[in-house]
Amino acid sequence: MSEQPGVLIKDVAESLCIHPFMLSKWRKQVRDGVLSGEPPKLDAAAVAELQRLREVEAKYRQLQMEHDLLKKAIRFVSARRAKSSPSSGQTGRRGPLR
């Protein structure tokens, strides 16, 4: 699965519950001829799911960045309003409203 186009080693390792370094090491051992054997049958559904997961994670990261940016903007605007508010500088109490 890790040799399919568009599939990251990190995603395959995560789906197998192993560290990406271990998968990279095994891939190198296969290239060097240290490990051999018949590769398992590729499950097209699993490959498609890994690609979909990668896209969803990228969208999530984008939304998280946008959310953080919006929170900073709200804090900035709130701080500016508090500084420019006419009531923020007054310490005394005004008389009753009529």
Tab-separated table of C-alpha atoms in Angstrom:
chain	number	residue	atom	x	y	z
A	1	MET	CA	0.000	0.000	0.000
A	2	SER	CA	2.816	2.409	0.787
A	3	GLU	CA	4.035	2.243	-2.798
A	4	GLN	CA	0.758	3.424	-4.292
A	5	PRO	CA	0.813	6.909	-5.842
A	6	GLY	CA	-0.597	9.571	-3.565
A	7	VAL	CA	-0.344	7.434	-0.428
A	8	LEU	CA	1.965	8.614	2.340
A	9	ILE	CA	4.090	6.228	4.395
A	10	LYS	CA	2.850	8.032	7.494
A	11	ASP	CA	-0.783	7.200	6.635
A	12	VAL	CA	-0.066	3.536	5.919
A	13	ALA	CA	1.955	3.180	9.118
A	14	GLU	CA	-0.836	4.809	11.119
A	15	SER	CA	-3.412	2.437	9.630
A	16	LEU	CA	-1.194	-0.519	10.642
A	17	CYS	CA	-0.552	0.949	14.123
A	18	ILE	CA	3.212	1.022	13.608
A	19	HIS	CA	5.770	3.830	13.613
A	20	PRO	CA	6.489	5.325	10.154
A	21	PHE	CA	10.219	4.720	10.694
A	22	MET	CA	9.574	0.967	10.970
A	23	LEU	CA	7.681	0.923	7.682
A	24	SER	CA	10.426	2.958	5.991
A	25	LYS	CA	13.020	0.528	7.345
A	26	TRP	CA	11.118	-2.467	5.971
A	27	ARG	CA	10.735	-0.782	2.588
A	28	LYS	CA	14.503	-0.189	2.460
A	29	GLN	CA	15.183	-3.805	3.435
A	30	VAL	CA	12.940	-4.987	0.586
A	31	ARG	CA	14.768	-2.689	-1.888
A	32	ASP	CA	18.145	-3.977	-0.626
A	33	GLY	CA	17.006	-7.614	-0.886
A	34	VAL	CA	17.240	-8.259	2.869
A	35	LEU	CA	13.508	-8.988	3.054
A	36	SER	CA	11.692	-10.884	0.377
A	37	GLY	CA	8.340	-12.405	-0.155
A	38	GLU	CA	5.164	-11.959	-2.061
A	39	PRO	CA	3.575	-8.560	-1.521
A	40	PRO	CA	0.037	-8.751	-0.172
A	41	LYS	CA	-2.882	-8.172	-2.471
A	42	LEU	CA	-3.703	-4.486	-2.665
A	43	ASP	CA	-7.076	-3.512	-1.374
A	44	ALA	CA	-8.276	-0.658	-3.578
A	45	ALA	CA	-10.838	0.373	-0.966
A	46	ALA	CA	-8.123	0.733	1.697
A	47	VAL	CA	-5.949	2.808	-0.632
A	48	ALA	CA	-8.912	5.043	-1.485
A	49	GLU	CA	-9.746	5.390	2.208
A	50	LEU	CA	-6.179	6.434	3.021
A	51	GLN	CA	-6.279	9.063	0.296
A	52	ARG	CA	-9.651	10.326	1.556
A	53	LEU	CA	-8.311	10.453	5.111
A	54	ARG	CA	-5.348	12.503	3.923
A	55	GLU	CA	-7.677	14.994	2.230
A	56	VAL	CA	-9.919	15.258	5.294
A	57	GLU	CA	-6.911	15.845	7.562
A	58	ALA	CA	-5.648	18.593	5.243
A	59	LYS	CA	-9.069	20.271	5.287
A	60	TYR	CA	-9.181	19.966	9.074
A	61	ARG	CA	-5.760	21.628	9.411
A	62	GLN	CA	-6.939	24.451	7.136
A	63	LEU	CA	-10.120	24.951	9.169
A	64	GLN	CA	-8.145	24.871	12.420
A	65	MET	CA	-5.817	27.605	11.131
A	66	GLU	CA	-8.788	29.708	10.025
A	67	HIS	CA	-10.469	29.206	13.402
A	68	ASP	CA	-7.336	30.278	15.270
A	69	LEU	CA	-7.013	33.335	13.042
A	70	LEU	CA	-10.637	34.319	13.678
A	71	LYS	CA	-10.152	33.959	17.438
A	72	LYS	CA	-7.123	36.271	17.271
A	73	ALA	CA	-9.074	38.791	15.205
A	74	ILE	CA	-11.943	38.768	17.709
A	75	ARG	CA	-9.534	39.328	20.607
A	76	PHE	CA	-7.839	42.162	18.707
A	77	VAL	CA	-11.114	43.911	17.880
A	78	SER	CA	-12.406	43.421	21.424
A	79	ALA	CA	-9.235	44.930	22.878
A	80	ARG	CA	-9.465	47.948	20.550
A	81	ARG	CA	-13.103	48.497	21.475
A	82	ALA	CA	-12.314	48.327	25.182
A	83	LYS	CA	-9.560	50.942	24.770
A	84	SER	CA	-11.671	53.301	22.675
A	85	SER	CA	-14.878	52.929	24.700
A	86	PRO	CA	-15.808	56.255	26.375
A	87	SER	CA	-17.019	54.498	29.505
A	88	SER	CA	-13.775	52.605	29.994
A	89	GLY	CA	-11.882	55.697	31.183
A	90	GLN	CA	-14.450	56.966	33.665
A	91	THR	CA	-14.127	56.109	37.335
A	92	GLY	CA	-17.022	58.032	38.869
A	93	ARG	CA	-20.683	57.208	38.789
A	94	ARG	CA	-23.088	59.183	36.703
A	95	GLY	CA	-26.346	60.515	37.949
A	96	PRO	CA	-29.672	58.754	37.311
A	97	LEU	CA	-30.851	58.475	33.760
A	98	ARG	CA	-33.992	60.377	32.873
